[in-house]
mmCIF file with all atom_site columns, C-alpha atoms in Angstrom:
data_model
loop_
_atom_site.group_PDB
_atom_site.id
_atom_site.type_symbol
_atom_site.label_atom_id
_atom_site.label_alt_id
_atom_site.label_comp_id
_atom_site.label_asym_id
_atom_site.label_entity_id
_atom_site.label_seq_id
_atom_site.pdbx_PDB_ins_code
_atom_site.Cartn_x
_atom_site.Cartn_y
_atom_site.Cartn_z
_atom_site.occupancy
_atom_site.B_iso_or_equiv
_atom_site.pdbx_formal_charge
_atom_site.auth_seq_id
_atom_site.auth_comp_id
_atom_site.auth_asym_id
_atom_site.auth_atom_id
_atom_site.pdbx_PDB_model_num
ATOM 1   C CA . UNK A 1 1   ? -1.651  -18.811 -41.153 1.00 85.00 ? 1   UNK A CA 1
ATOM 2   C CA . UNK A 1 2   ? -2.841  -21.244 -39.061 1.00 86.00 ? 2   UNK A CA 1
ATOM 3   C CA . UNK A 1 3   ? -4.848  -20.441 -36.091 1.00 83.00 ? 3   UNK A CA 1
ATOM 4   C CA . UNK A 1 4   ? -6.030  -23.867 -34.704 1.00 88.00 ? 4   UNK A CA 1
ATOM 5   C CA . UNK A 1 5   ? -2.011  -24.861 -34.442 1.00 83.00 ? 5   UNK A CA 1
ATOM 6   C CA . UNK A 1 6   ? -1.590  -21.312 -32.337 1.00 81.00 ? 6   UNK A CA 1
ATOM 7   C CA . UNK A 1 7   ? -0.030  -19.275 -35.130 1.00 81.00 ? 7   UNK A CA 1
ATOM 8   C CA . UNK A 1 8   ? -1.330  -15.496 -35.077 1.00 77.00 ? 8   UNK A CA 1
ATOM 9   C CA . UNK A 1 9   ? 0.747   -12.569 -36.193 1.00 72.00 ? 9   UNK A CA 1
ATOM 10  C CA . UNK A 1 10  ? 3.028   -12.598 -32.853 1.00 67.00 ? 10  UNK A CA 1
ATOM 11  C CA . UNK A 1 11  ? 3.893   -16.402 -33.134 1.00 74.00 ? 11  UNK A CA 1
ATOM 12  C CA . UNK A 1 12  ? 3.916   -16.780 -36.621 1.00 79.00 ? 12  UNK A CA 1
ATOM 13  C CA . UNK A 1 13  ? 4.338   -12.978 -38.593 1.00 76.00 ? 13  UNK A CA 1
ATOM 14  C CA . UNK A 1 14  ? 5.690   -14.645 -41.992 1.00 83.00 ? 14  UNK A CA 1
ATOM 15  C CA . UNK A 1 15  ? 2.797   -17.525 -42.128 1.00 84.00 ? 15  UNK A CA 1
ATOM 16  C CA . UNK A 1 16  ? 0.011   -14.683 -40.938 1.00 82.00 ? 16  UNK A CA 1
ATOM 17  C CA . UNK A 1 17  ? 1.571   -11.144 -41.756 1.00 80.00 ? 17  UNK A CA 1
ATOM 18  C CA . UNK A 1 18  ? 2.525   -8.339  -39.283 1.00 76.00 ? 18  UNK A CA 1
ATOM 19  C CA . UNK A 1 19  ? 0.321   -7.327  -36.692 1.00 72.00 ? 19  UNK A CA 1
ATOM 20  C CA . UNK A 1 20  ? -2.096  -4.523  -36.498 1.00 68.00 ? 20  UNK A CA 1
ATOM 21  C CA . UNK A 1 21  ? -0.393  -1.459  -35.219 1.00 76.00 ? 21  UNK A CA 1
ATOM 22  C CA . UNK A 1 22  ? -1.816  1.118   -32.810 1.00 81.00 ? 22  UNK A CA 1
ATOM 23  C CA . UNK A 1 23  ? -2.503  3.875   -34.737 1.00 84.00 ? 23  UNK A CA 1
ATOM 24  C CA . UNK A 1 24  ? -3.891  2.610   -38.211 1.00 85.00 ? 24  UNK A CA 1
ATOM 25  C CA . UNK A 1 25  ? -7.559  3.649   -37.462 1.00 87.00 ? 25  UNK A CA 1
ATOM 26  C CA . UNK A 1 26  ? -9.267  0.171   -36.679 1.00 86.00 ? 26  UNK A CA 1
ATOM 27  C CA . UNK A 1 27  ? -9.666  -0.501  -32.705 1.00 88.00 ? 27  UNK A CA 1
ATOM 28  C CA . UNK A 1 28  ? -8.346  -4.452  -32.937 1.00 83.00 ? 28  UNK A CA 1
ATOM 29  C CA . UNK A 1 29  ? -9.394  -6.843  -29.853 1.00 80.00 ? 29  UNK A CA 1
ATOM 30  C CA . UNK A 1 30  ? -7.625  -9.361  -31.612 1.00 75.00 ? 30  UNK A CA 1
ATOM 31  C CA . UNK A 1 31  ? -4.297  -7.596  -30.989 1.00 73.00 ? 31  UNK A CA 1
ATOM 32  C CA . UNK A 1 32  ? -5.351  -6.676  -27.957 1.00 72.00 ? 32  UNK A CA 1
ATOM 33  C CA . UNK A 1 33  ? -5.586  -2.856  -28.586 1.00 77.00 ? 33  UNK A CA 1
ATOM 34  C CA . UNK A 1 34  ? -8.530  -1.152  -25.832 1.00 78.00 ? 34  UNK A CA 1
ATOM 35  C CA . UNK A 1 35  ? -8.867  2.255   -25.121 1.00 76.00 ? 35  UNK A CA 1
ATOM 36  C CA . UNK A 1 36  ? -6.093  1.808   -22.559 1.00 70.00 ? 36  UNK A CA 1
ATOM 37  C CA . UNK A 1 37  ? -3.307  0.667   -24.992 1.00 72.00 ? 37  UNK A CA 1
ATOM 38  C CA . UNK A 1 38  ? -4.460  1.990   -27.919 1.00 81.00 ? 38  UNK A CA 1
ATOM 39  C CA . UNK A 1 39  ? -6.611  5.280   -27.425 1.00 81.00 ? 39  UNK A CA 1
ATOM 40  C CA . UNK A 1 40  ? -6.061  6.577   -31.064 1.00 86.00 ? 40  UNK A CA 1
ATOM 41  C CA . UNK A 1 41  ? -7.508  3.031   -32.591 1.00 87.00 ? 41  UNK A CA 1
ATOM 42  C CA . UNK A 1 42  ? -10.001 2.953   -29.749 1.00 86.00 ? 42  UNK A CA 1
ATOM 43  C CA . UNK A 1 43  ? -11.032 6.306   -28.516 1.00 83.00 ? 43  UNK A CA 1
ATOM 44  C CA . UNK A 1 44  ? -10.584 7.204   -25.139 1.00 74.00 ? 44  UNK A CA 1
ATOM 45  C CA . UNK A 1 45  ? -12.289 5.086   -22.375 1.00 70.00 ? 45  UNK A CA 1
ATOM 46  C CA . UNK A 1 46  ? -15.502 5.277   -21.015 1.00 70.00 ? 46  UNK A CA 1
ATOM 47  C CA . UNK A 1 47  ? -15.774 7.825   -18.213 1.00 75.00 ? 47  UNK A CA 1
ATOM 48  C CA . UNK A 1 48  ? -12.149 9.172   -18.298 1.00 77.00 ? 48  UNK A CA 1
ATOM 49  C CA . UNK A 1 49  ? -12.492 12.820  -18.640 1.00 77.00 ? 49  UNK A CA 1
ATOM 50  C CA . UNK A 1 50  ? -15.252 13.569  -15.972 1.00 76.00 ? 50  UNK A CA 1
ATOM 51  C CA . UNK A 1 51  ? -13.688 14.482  -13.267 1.00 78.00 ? 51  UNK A CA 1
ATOM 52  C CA . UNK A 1 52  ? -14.141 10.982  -11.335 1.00 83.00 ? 52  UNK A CA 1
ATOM 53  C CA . UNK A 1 53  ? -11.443 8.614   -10.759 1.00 84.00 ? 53  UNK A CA 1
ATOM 54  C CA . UNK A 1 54  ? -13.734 5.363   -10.503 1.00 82.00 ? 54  UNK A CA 1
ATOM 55  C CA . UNK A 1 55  ? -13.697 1.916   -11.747 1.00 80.00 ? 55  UNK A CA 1
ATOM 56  C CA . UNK A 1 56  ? -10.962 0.559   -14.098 1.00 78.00 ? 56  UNK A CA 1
ATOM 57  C CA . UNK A 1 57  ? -9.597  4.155   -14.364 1.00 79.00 ? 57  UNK A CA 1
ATOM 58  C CA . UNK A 1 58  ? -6.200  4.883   -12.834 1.00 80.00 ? 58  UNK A CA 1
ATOM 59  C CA . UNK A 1 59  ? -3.089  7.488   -13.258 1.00 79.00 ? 59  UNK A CA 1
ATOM 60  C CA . UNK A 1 60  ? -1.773  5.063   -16.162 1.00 76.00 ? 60  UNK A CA 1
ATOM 61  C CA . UNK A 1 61  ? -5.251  4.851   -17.976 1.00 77.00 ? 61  UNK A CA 1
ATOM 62  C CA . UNK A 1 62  ? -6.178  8.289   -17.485 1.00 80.00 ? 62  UNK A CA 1
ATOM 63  C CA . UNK A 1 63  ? -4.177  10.427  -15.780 1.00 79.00 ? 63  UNK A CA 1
ATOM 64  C CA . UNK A 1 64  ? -7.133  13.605  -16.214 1.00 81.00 ? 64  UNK A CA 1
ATOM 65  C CA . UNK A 1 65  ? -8.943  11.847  -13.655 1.00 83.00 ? 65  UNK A CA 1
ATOM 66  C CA . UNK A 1 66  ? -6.771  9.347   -11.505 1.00 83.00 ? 66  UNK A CA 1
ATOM 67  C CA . UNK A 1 67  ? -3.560  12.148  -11.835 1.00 79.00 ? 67  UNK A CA 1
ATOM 68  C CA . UNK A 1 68  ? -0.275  11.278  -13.011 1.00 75.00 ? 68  UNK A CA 1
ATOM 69  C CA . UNK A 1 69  ? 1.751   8.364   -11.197 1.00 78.00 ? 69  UNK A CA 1
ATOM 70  C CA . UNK A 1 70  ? 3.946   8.574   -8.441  1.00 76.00 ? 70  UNK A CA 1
ATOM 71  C CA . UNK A 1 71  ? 7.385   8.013   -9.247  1.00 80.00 ? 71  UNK A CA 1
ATOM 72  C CA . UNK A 1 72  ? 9.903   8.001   -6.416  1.00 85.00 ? 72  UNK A CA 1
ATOM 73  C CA . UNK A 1 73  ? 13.264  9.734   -7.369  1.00 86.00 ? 73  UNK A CA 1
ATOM 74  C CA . UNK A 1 74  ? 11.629  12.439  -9.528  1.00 85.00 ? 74  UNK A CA 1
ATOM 75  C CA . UNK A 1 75  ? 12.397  15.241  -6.259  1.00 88.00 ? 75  UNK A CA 1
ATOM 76  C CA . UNK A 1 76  ? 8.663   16.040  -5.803  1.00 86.00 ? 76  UNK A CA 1
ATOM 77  C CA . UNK A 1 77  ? 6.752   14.679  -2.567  1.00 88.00 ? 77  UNK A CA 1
ATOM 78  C CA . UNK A 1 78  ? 3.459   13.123  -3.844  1.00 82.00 ? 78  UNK A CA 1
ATOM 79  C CA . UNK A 1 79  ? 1.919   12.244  -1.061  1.00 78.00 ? 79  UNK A CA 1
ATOM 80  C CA . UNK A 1 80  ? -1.711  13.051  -1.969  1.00 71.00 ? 80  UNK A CA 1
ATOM 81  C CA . UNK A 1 81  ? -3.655  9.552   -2.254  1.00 64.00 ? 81  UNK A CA 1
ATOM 82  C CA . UNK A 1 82  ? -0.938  8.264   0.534   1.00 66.00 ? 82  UNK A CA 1
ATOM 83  C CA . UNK A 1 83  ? 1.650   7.150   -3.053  1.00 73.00 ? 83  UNK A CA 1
ATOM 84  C CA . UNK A 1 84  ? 4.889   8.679   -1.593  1.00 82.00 ? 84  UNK A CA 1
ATOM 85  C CA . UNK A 1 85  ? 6.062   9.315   1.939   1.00 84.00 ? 85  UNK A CA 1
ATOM 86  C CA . UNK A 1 86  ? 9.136   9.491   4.190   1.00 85.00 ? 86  UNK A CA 1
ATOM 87  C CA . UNK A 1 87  ? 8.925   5.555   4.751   1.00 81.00 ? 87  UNK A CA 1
ATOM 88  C CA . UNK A 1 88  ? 8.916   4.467   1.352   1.00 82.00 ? 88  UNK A CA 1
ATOM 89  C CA . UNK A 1 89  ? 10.453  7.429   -0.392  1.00 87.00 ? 89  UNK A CA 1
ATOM 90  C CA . UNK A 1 90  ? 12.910  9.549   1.341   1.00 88.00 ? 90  UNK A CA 1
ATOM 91  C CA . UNK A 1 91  ? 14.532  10.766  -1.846  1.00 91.00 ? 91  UNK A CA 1
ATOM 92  C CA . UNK A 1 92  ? 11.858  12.449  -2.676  1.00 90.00 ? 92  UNK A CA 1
ATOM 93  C CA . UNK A 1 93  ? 9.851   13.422  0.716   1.00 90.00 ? 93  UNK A CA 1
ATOM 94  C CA . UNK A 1 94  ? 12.887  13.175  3.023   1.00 90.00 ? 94  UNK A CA 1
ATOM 95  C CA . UNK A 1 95  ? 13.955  11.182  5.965   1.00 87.00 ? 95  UNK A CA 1
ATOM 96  C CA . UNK A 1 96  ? 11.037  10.818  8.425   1.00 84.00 ? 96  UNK A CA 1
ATOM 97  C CA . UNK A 1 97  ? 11.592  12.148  12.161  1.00 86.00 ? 97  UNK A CA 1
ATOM 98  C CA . UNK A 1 98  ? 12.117  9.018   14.592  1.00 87.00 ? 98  UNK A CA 1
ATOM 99  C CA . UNK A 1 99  ? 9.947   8.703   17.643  1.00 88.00 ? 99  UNK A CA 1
ATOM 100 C CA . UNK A 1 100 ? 10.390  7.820   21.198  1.00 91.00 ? 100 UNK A CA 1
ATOM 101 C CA . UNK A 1 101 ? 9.608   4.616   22.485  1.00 93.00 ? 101 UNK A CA 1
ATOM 102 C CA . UNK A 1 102 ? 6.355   6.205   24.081  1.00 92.00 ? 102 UNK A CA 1
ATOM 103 C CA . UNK A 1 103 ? 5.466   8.115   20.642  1.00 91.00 ? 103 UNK A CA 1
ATOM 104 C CA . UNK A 1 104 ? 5.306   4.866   18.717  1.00 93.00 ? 104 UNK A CA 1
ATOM 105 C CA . UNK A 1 105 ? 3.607   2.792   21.453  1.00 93.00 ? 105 UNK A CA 1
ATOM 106 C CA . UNK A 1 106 ? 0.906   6.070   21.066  1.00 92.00 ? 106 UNK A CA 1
ATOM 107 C CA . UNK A 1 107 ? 0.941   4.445   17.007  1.00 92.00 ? 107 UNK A CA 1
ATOM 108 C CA . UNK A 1 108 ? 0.748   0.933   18.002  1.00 92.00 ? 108 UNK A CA 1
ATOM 109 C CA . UNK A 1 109 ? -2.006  0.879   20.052  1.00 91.00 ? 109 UNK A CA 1
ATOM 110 C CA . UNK A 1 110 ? -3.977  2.979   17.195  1.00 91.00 ? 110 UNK A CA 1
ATOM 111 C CA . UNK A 1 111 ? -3.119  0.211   14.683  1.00 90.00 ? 111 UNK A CA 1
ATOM 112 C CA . UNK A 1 112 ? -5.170  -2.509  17.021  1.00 87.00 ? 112 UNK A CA 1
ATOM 113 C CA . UNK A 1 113 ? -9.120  -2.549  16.486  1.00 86.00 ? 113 UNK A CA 1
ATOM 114 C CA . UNK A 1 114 ? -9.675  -3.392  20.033  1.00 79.00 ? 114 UNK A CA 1
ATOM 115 C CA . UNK A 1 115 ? -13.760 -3.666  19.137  1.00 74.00 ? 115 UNK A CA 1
ATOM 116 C CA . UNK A 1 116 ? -12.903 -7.112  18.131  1.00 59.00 ? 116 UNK A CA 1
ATOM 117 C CA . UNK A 1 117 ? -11.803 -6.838  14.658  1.00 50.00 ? 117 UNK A CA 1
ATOM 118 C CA . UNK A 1 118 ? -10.651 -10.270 14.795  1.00 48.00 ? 118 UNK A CA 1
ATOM 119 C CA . UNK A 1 119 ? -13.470 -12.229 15.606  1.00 48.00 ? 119 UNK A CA 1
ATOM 120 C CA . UNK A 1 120 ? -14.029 -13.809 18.959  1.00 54.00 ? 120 UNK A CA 1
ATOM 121 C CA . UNK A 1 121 ? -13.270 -11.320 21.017  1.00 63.00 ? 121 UNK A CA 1
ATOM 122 C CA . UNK A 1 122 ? -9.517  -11.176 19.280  1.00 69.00 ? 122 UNK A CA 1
ATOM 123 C CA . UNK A 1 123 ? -8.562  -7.792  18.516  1.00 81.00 ? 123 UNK A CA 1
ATOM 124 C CA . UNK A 1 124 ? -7.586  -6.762  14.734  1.00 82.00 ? 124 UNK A CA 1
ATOM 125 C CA . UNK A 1 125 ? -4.131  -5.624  13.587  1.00 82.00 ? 125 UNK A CA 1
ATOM 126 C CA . UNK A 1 126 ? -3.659  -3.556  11.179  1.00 88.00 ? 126 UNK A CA 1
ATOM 127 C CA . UNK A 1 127 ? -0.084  -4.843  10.396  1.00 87.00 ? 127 UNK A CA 1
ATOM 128 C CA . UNK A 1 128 ? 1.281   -2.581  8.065   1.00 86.00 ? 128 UNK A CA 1
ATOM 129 C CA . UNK A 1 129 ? 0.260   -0.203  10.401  1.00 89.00 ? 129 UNK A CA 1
ATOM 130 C CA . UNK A 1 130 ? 2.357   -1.969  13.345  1.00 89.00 ? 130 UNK A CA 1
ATOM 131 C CA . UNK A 1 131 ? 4.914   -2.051  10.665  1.00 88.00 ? 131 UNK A CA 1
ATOM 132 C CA . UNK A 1 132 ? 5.055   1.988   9.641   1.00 86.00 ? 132 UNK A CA 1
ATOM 133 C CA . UNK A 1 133 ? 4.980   2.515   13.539  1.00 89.00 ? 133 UNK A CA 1
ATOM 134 C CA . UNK A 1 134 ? 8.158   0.333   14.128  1.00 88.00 ? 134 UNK A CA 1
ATOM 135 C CA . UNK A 1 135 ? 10.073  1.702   11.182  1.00 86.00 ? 135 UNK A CA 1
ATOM 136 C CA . UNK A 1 136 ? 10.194  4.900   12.904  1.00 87.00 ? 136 UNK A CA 1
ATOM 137 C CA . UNK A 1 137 ? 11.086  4.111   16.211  1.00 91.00 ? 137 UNK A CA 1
ATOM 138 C CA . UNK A 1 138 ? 14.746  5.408   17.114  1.00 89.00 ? 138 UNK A CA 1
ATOM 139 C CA . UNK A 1 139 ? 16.478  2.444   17.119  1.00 88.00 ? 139 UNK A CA 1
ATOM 140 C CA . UNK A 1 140 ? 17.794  2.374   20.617  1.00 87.00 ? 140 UNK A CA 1
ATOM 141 C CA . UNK A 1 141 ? 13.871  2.487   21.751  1.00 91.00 ? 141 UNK A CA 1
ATOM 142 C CA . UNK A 1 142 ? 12.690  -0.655  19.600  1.00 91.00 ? 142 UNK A CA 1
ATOM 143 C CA . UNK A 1 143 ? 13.599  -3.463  21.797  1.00 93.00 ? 143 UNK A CA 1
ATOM 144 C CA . UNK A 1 144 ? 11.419  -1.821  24.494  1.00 94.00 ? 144 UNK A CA 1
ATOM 145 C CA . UNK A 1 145 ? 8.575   -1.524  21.829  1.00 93.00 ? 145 UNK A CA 1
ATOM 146 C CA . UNK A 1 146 ? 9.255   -5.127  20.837  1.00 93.00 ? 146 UNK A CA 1
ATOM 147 C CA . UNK A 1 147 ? 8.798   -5.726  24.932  1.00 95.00 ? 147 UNK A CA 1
ATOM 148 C CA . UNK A 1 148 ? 4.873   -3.874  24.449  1.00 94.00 ? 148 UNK A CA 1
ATOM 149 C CA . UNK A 1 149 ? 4.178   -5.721  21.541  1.00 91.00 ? 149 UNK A CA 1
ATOM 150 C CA . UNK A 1 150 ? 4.794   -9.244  22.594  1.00 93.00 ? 150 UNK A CA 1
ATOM 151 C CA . UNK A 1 151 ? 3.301   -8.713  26.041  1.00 95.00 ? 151 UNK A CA 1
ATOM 152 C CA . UNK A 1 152 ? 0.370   -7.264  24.515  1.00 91.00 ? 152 UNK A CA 1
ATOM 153 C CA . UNK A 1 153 ? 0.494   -10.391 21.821  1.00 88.00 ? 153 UNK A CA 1
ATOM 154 C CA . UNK A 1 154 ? 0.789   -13.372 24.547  1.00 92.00 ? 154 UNK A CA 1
ATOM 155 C CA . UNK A 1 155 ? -1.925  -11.471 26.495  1.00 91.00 ? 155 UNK A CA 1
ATOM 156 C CA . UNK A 1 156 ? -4.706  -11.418 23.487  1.00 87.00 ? 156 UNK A CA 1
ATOM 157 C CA . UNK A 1 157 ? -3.396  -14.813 22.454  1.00 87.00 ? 157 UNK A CA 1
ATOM 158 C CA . UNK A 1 158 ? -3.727  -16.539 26.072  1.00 90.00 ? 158 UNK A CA 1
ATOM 159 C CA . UNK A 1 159 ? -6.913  -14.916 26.290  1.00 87.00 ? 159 UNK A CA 1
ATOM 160 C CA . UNK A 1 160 ? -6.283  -12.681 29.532  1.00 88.00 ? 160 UNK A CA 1
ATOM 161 C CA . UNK A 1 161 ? -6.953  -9.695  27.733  1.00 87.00 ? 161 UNK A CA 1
ATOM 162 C CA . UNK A 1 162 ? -8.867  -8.160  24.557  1.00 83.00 ? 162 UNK A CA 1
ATOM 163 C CA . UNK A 1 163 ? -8.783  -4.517  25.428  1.00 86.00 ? 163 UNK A CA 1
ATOM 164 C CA . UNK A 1 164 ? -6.439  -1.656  26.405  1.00 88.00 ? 164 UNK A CA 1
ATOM 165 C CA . UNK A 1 165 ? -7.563  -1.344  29.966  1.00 91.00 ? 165 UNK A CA 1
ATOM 166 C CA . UNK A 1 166 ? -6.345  -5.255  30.328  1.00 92.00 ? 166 UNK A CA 1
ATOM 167 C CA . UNK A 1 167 ? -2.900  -4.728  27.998  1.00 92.00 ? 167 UNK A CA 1
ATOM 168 C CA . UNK A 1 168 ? -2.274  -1.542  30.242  1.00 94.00 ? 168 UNK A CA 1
ATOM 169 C CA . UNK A 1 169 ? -2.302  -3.666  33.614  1.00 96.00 ? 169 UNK A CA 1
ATOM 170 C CA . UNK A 1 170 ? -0.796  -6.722  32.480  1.00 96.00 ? 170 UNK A CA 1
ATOM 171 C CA . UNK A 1 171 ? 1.844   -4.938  30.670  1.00 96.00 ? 171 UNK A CA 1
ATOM 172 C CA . UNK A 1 172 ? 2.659   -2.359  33.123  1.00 97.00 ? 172 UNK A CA 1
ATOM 173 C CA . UNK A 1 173 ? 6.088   -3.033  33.450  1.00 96.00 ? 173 UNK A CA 1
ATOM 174 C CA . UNK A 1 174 ? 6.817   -3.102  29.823  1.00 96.00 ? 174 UNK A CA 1
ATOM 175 C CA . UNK A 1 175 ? 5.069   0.209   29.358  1.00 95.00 ? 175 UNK A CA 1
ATOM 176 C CA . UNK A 1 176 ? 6.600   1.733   32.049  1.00 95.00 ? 176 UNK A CA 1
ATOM 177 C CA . UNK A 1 177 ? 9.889   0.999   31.263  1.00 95.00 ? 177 UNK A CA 1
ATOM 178 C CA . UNK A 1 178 ? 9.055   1.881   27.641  1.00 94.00 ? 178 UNK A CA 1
ATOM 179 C CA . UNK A 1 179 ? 7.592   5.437   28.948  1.00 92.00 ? 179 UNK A CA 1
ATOM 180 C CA . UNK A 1 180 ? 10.989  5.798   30.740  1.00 93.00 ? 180 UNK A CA 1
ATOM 181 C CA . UNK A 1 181 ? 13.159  5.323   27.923  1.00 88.00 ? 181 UNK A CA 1
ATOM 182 C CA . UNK A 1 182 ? 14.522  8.737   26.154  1.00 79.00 ? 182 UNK A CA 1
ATOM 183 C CA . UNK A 1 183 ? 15.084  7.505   22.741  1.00 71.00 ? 183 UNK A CA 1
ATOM 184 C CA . UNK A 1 184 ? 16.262  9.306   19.845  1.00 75.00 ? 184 UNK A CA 1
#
């Protein structure tokens, strides 16, 4: 076995012999076995087991603390720690109810940090935010959203406006005719 030409056990098993296996009682760094892949070599990890789901812990290291994973498809809702939902997964926590274009303009205009989370005076955007507030817009009631939106974009980005007092003016007409739609 020749380790200075890159031959180890997983490159080279007949020149260096077969590789430790999880399981024989020696904790091997070498074969890359850590309390996470090999707890029975390596004993269980620091700190998993007290209650605290904190640092490297998560539900695939140490499920006592962290819980078990999400999986979508398995016909149970786990929406505690914001994992499953109806946007990304209906099978599980059904089909989410679709809002008016009003409703989701409501969500929009709580995904912008009007404080000036963008530096400059810009507002922030939380985007996926923006884009959980879109997906469930009725579809008929989007393009009127879309109308909000980019009014409310060229405003901040022309530099007319940087709060909601200023997007509700200049965009009166949008909002308006996005208030009047009936959606779903």
């Amino acid at each position: 076995c020749r380790p200075e030409a890159g031959e180890d056990c997983l490159t080279c098993a007949p020149d260096c012999g077969d590789c430790p296996r999880c399981g024989d009682g020696m904790c091997d760094a070498s074969a890359s076995e850590t309390c996470f892949t090999c707890e029975d070599d390596c004993g269980r990890c620091t700190g998993c087991g007290d209650g605290l789901c904190r640092g490297t812990e998560n539900c695939a290291s140490c499920n006592l603390d962290c819980g078990v994973c999400s999986v979508c498809g398995n016909m149970r809702c786990e929406s505690a720690g914001g994992f499953e939902d109806c946007i990304n997964c209906p099978a599980d926590c059904g089909m989410c109810s679709l809002r008016s274009c009003s409703e989701s303009l409501t969500c929009v205009f709580g995904c912008i940090d009007f404080g000036g989370g963008g530096g400059g005076g810009v507002p922030g955007f939380d985007f996926s935010c923006l884009i959980d507030c879109f997906a469930l817009t009725c579809t008929d009631s989007r393009s009127f959203l879309n109308n909000v939106i980019n009014c409310s974009i060229g405003e901040f980005a022309s530099g007319t406006c940087s709060d909601l007092p200023c997007i509700m003016r200049e965009c009166r007409g949008e909002i308006t005719a996005c208030f009047a739609d009936r959606g779903c």
